Coordinates of C-alpha atoms and ligand atoms in Angstrom, one line a residue:
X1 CA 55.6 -3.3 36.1
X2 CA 55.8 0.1 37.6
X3 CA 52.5 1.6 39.0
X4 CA 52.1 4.5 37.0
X5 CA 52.0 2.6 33.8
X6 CA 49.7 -0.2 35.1
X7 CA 47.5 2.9 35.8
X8 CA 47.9 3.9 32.4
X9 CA 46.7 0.7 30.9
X10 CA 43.7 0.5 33.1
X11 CA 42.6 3.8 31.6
X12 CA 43.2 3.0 28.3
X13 CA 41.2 -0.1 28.6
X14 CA 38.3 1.8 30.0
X15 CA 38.4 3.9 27.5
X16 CA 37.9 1.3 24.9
X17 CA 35.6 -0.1 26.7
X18 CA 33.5 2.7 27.0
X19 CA 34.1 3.7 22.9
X20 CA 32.8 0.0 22.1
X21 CA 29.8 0.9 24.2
X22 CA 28.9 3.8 23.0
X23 CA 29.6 2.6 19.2
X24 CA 27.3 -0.4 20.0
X25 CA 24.2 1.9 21.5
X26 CA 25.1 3.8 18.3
X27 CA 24.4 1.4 15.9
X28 CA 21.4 -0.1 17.6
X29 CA 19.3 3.0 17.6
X30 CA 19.2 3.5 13.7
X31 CA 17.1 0.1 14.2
X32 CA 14.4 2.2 16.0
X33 CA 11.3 2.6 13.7
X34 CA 11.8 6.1 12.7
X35 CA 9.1 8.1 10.7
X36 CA 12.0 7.9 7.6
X37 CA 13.6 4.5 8.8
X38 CA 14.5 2.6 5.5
X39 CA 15.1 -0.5 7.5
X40 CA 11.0 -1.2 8.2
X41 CA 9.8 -0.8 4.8
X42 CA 5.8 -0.9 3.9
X43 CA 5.8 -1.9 0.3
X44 CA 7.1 -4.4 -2.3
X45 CA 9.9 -2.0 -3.2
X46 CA 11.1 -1.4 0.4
X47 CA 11.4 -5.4 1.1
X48 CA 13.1 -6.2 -2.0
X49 CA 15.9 -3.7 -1.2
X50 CA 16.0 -4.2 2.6
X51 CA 16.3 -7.7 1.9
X52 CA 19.2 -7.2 -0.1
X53 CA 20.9 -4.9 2.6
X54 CA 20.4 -7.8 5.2
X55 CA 22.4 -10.2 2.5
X56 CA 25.2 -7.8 2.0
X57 CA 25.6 -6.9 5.6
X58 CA 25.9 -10.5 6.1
X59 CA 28.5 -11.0 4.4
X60 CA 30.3 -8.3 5.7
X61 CA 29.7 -9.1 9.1
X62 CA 31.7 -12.5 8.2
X63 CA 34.3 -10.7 6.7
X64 CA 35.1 -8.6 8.9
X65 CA 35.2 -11.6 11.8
X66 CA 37.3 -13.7 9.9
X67 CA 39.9 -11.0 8.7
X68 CA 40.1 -9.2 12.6
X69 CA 40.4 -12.8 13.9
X70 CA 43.4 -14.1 11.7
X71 CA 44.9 -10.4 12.4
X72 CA 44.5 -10.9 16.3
X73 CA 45.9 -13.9 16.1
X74 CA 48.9 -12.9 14.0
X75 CA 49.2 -9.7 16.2
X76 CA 49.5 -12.0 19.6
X77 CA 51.4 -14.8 18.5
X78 CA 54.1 -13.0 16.7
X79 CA 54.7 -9.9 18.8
X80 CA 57.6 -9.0 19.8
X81 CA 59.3 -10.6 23.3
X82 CA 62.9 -9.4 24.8
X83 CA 65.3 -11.5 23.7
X84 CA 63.3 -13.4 20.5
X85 CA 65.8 -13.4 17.1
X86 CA 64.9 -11.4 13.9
X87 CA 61.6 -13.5 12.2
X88 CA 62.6 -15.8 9.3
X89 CA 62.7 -13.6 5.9
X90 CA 60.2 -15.3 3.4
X91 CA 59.4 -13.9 -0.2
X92 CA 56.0 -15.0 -1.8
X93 CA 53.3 -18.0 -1.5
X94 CA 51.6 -19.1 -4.4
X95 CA 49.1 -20.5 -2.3
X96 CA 48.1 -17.6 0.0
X97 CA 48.4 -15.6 -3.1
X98 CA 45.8 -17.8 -5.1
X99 CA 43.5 -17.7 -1.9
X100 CA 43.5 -14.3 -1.2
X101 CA 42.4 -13.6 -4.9
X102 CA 39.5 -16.0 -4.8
X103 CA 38.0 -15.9 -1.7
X104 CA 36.9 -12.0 -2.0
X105 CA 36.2 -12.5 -6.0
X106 CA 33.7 -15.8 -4.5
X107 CA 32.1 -13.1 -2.2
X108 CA 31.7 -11.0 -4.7
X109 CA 29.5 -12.7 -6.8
X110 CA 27.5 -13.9 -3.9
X111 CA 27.1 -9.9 -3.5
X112 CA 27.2 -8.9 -7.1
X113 CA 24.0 -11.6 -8.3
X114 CA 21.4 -10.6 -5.6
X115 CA 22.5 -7.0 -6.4
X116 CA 21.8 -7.1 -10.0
X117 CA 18.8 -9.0 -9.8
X118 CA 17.4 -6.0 -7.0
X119 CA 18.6 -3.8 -9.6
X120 CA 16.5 -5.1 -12.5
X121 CA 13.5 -5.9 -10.3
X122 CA 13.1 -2.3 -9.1
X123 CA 13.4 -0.2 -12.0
X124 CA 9.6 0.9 -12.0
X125 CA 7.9 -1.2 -14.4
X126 CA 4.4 -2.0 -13.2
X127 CA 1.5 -4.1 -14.5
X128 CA -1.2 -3.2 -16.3
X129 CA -3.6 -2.4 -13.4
X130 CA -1.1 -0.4 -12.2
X131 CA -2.6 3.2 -10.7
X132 CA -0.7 5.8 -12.4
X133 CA 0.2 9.2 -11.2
X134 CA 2.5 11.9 -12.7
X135 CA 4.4 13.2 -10.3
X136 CA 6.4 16.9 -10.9
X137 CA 9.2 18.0 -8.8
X138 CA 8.8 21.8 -8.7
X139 CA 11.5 24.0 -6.7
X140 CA 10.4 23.3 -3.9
X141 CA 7.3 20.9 -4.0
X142 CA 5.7 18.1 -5.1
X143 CA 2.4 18.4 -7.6
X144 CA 1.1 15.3 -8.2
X145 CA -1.8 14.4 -11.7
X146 CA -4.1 11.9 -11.5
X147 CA -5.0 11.8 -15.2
X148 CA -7.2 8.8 -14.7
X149 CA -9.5 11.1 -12.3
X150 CA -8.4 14.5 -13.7
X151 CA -6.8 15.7 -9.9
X152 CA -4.0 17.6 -9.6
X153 CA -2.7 18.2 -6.2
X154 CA 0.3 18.6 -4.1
X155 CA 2.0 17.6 -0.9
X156 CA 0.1 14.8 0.2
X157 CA 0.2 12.0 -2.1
X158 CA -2.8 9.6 -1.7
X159 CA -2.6 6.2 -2.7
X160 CA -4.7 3.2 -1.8
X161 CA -3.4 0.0 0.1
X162 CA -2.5 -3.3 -1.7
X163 CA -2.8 -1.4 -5.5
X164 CA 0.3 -1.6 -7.6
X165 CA 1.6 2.5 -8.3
X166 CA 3.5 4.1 -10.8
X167 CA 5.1 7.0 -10.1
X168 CA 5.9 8.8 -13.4
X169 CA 8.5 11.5 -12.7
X170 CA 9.6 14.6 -14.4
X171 CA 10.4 17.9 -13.3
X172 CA 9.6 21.4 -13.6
X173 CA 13.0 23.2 -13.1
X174 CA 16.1 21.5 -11.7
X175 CA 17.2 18.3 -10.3
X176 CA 15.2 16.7 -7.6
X177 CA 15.1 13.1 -6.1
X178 CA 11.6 11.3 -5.3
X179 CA 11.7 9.6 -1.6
X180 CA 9.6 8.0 0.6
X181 CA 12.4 5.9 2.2
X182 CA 9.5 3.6 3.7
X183 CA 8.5 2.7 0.5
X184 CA 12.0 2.0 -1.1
X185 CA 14.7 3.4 -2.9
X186 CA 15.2 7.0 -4.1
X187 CA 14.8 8.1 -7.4
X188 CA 16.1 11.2 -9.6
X189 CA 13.5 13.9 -11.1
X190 CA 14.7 15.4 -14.0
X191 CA 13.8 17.9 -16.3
X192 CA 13.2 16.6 -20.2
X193 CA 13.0 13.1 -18.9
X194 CA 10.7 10.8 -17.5
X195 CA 11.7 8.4 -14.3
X196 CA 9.6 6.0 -12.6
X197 CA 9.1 4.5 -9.8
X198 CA 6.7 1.3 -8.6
X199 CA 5.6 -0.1 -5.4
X200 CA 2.6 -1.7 -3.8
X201 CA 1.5 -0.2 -0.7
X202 CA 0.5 -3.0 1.7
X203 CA -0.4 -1.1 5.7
X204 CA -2.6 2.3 5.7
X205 CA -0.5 5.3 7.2
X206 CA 1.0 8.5 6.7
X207 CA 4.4 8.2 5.5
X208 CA 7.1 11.0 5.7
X209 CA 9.3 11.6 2.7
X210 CA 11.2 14.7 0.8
X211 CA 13.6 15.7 -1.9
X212 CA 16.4 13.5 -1.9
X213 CA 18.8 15.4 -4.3
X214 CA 20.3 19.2 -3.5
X215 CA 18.0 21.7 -5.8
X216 CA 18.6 25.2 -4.3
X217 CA 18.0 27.0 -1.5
X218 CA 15.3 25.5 0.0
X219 CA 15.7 22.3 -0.8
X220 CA 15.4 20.6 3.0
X221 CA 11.6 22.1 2.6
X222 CA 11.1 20.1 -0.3
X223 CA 8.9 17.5 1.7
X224 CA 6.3 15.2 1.0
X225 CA 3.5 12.7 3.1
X226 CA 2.6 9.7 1.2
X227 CA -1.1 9.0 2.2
X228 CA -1.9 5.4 2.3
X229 CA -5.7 5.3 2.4
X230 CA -7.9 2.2 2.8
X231 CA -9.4 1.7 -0.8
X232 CA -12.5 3.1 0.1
X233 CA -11.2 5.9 1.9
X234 CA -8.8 6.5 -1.4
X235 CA -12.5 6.2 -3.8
X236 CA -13.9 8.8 -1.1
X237 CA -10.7 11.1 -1.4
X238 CA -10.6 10.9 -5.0
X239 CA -14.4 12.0 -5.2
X240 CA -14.0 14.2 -2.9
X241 CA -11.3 16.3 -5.4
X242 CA -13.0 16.2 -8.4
X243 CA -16.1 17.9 -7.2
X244 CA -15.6 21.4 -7.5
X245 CA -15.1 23.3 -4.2
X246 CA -17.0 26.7 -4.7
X247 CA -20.2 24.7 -5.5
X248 CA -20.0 22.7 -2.1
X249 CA -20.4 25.9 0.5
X250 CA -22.2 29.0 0.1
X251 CA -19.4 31.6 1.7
X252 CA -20.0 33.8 4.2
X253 CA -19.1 37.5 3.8
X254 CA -15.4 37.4 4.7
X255 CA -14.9 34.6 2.5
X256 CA -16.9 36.1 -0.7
X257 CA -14.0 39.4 -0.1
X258 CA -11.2 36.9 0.3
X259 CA -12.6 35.2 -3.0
X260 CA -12.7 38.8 -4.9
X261 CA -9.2 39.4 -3.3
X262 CA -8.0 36.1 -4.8
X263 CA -8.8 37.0 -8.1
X264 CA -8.2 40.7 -7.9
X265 CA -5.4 42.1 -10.2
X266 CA -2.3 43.6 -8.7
X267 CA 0.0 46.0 -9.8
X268 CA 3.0 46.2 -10.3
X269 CA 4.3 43.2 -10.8
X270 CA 1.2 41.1 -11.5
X271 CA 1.2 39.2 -7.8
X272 CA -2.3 38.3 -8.6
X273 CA -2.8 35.1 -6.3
X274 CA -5.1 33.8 -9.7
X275 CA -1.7 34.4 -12.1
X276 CA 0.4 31.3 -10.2
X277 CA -2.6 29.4 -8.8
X278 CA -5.1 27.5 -9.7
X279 CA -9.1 27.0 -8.2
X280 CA -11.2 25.0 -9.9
X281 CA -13.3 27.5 -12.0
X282 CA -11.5 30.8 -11.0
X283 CA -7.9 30.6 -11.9
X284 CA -5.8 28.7 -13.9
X285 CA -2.3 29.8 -13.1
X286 CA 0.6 26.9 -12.9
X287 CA 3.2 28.1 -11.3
X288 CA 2.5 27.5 -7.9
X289 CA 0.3 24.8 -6.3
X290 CA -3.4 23.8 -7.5
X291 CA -5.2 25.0 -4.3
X292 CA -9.1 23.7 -5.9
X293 CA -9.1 21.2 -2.7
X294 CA -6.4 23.2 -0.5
X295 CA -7.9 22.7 2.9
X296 CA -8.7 18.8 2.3
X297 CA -4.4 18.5 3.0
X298 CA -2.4 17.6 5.7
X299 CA 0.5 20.3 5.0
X300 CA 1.2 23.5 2.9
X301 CA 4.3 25.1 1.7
X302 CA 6.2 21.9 0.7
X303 CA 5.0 20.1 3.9
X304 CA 6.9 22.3 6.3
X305 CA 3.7 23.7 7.8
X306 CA 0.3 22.4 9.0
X307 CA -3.0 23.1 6.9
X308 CA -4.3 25.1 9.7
X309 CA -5.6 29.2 9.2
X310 CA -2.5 30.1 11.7
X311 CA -0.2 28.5 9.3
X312 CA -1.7 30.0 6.1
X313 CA -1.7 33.7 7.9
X314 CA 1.9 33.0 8.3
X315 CA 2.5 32.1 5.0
X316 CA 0.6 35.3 3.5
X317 CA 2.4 37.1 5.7
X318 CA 6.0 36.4 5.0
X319 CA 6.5 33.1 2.8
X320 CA 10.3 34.6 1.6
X321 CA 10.8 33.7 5.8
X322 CA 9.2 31.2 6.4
X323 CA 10.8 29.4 3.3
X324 CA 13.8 31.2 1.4
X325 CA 14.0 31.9 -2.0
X326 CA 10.6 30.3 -2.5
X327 CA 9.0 31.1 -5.7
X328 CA 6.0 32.3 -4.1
X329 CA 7.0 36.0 -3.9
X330 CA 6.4 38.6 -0.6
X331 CA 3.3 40.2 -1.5
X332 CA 2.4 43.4 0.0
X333 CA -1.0 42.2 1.6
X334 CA -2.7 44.7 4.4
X335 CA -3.9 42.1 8.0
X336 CA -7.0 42.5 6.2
X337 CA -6.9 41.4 2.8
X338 CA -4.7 38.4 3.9
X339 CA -7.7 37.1 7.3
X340 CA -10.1 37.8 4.4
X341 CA -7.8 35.2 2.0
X342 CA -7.6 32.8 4.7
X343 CA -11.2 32.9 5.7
X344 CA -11.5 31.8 1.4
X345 CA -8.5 29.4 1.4
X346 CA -10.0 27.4 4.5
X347 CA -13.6 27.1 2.0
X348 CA -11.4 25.2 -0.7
X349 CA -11.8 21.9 0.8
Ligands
HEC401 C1 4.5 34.4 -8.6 C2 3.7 33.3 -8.4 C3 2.8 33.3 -7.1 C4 1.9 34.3 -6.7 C5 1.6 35.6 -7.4 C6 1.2 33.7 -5.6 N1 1.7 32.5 -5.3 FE1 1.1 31.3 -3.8 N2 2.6 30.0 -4.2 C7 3.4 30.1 -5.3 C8 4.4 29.0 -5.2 C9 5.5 28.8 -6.2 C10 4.1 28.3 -4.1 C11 4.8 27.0 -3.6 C12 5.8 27.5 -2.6 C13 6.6 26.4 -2.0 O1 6.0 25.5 -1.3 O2 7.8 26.4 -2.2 C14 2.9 28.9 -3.5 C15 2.3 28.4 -2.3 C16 1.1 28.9 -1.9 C17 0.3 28.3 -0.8 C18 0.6 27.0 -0.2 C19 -0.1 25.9 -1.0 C20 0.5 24.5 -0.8 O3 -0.2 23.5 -1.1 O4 1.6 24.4 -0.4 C21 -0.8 29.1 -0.7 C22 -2.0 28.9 0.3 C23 -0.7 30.2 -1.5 N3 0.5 30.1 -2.3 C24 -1.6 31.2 -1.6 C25 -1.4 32.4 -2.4 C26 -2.3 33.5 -2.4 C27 -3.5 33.7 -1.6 C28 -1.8 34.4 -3.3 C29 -2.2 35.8 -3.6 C30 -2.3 36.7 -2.5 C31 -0.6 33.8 -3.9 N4 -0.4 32.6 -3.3 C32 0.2 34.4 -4.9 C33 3.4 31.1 -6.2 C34 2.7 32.2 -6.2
CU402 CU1 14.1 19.1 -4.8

């Protein structure tokens, strides 16, 4: 063999060997345990489906060793050497035919019956203790109604650990998709119709999730932090939001203008903070956001931003940057009214 060519192979064999590498360390960090890893689920719902990954990948695995082996195999043996005749013409084997029919239709109903039952298992039923929440997908953030407590809030979803949930799902405008992918599967939002979804929380945490299904322009904001609180951290939370805020704090004089800003009337084009939001006994808009308990959350804005008074400047400032085509419209505020509105927002706790 001349030297050139020898060369040649050397490379190419490198270069395999390097592509098989770098496939492998590929593959082996999606394992990592990733803020949004599905494959280190928390909850009922996560296990149920992960397990049924493992299964299927499984079988798979098997698959593919005993199809590449018999194809080695066939590639080695039979290849072609100088001087060897034409192979032997064959037409048809009943049974190779009959095997290679049953053997995948046997795997697939070893893949098809765990499926199913998955399938049927997770399709949000819950028992009767089951805590309840409606959950509505709004373009582009989650509000979330406790009817049980009367608390509506959005964002952060609190739950407590090792109580059954029941998401029930609708939405406000468009299309979205509910997921906290530590939790299990995803599920679609949709307007005029009700979805739901049901897990049992079992280890405390904050757990990232967001909008699983395109619904406009700012759809990749569309985030959300499932909260799982010890139960008596979840009985403190929930007390916590039904007592009304203004009544907690006496406000100091920069929050009492913020306050009067809040609920001033603007014109023209009625950008009154109090027409889209509601406060606990001042406002009772709907469009955006309840913010009665605003400053007791993690995130604003769809979880893109901290709860922090830099974050909500920013957001008075220019929300139509910060998030585009958000519903929440550029208001013209002066540096003053909107340090005023912050000094207020950060009283709404
Ligand atoms: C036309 C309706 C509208 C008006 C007027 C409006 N907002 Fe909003 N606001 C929204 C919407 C919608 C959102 C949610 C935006 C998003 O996350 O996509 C929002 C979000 C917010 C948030 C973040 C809350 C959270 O939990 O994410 C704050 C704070 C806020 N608005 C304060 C104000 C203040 C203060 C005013 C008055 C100066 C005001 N808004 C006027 C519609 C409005
Ligand atoms: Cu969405």
């Amino acid at each position: 063999m001349d030297i050139t060519l020898r060369h040649e192979r050397g490379r190419r064999r490198l270069g395999a060997l390097l592509g098989v590498m770098l496939a492998g360390s590929v593959v082996a960090a999606c394992g990592g345990d990733y803020p949004q890893s599905t494959l280190h689920p928390t909850a009922d719902f996560g296990y149920q489906v992960d397990s049924l990954f493992r299964t299927i990948f499984w079988w798979a695995v098997a698959v593919f060793v005993i199809v590449e082996t018999m194809l080695m195999y066939v590639i080695v043996k039979y290849r072609e050497r100088p001087g060897s005749p034409d192979p032997r013409r064959i037409h048809g084997s009943t049974l190779l035919e009959v095997a290679w029919t049953l053997a995948p239709a046997v795997v697939l109903v070893f893949i098809a019956v765990p499926t199913i039952r998955t399938i049927m298992n997770v399709t949000g039923d819950a028992p009767e203790d089951a805590l309840v929440i409606d959950v509505v997908g709004h373009q582009w953030w989650w509000e979330y109604r406790y009817q049980d407590f009367g608390v509506t809030t959005a964002t952060d979803l609190h739950v407590p650990q090792g109580q059954p949930v029941q998401l029930r799902m609708t939405s406000a405008d468009v299309i979205h998709s509910f997921w906290v992918p530590k939790i299990g599967g995803k599920r679609d939002v949709m307007p005029g119709r009700t979805t739901f979804i049901a897990f049992t929380p079992d280890s405390v945490g904050a757990y990232y999730g967001q909008c699983a299904e395109f619904c406009g322009e700012s759809h990749a904001h569309m985030r959300l932090r499932l909260m799982v609180d010890p139960p008596d951290d979840f009985d403190t939370w929930v007390r916590g939001q039904q007592a009304a805020p203004s009544e907690a704090v006496t406000l100091d004089a920069d929050a009492q203008r913020g306050r009067e800003a809040f609920a001033a009337v603007r014109t023209p084009g009625n950008h009154s903070c109090l027409a889209c939001h509601a406060v606990e006994g001042l406002a009772f808009g709907a469009l955006g956001p309840n913010l009665t308990h605003l400053a007791s959350r993690s995130s604003i804005a769809g979880g893109i931003l901290p709860m922090d008074a830099d974050a909500l400047t920013r957001w008075l400032r220019d929300p139509l940057t910060i998030k585009p085509g958000s519903l929440m419209p550029d208001i013209d505020l002066t540096e003053d009214e909107i340090s005023t509105l912050v000094a207020y927002l950060l009283t709404l706790r």
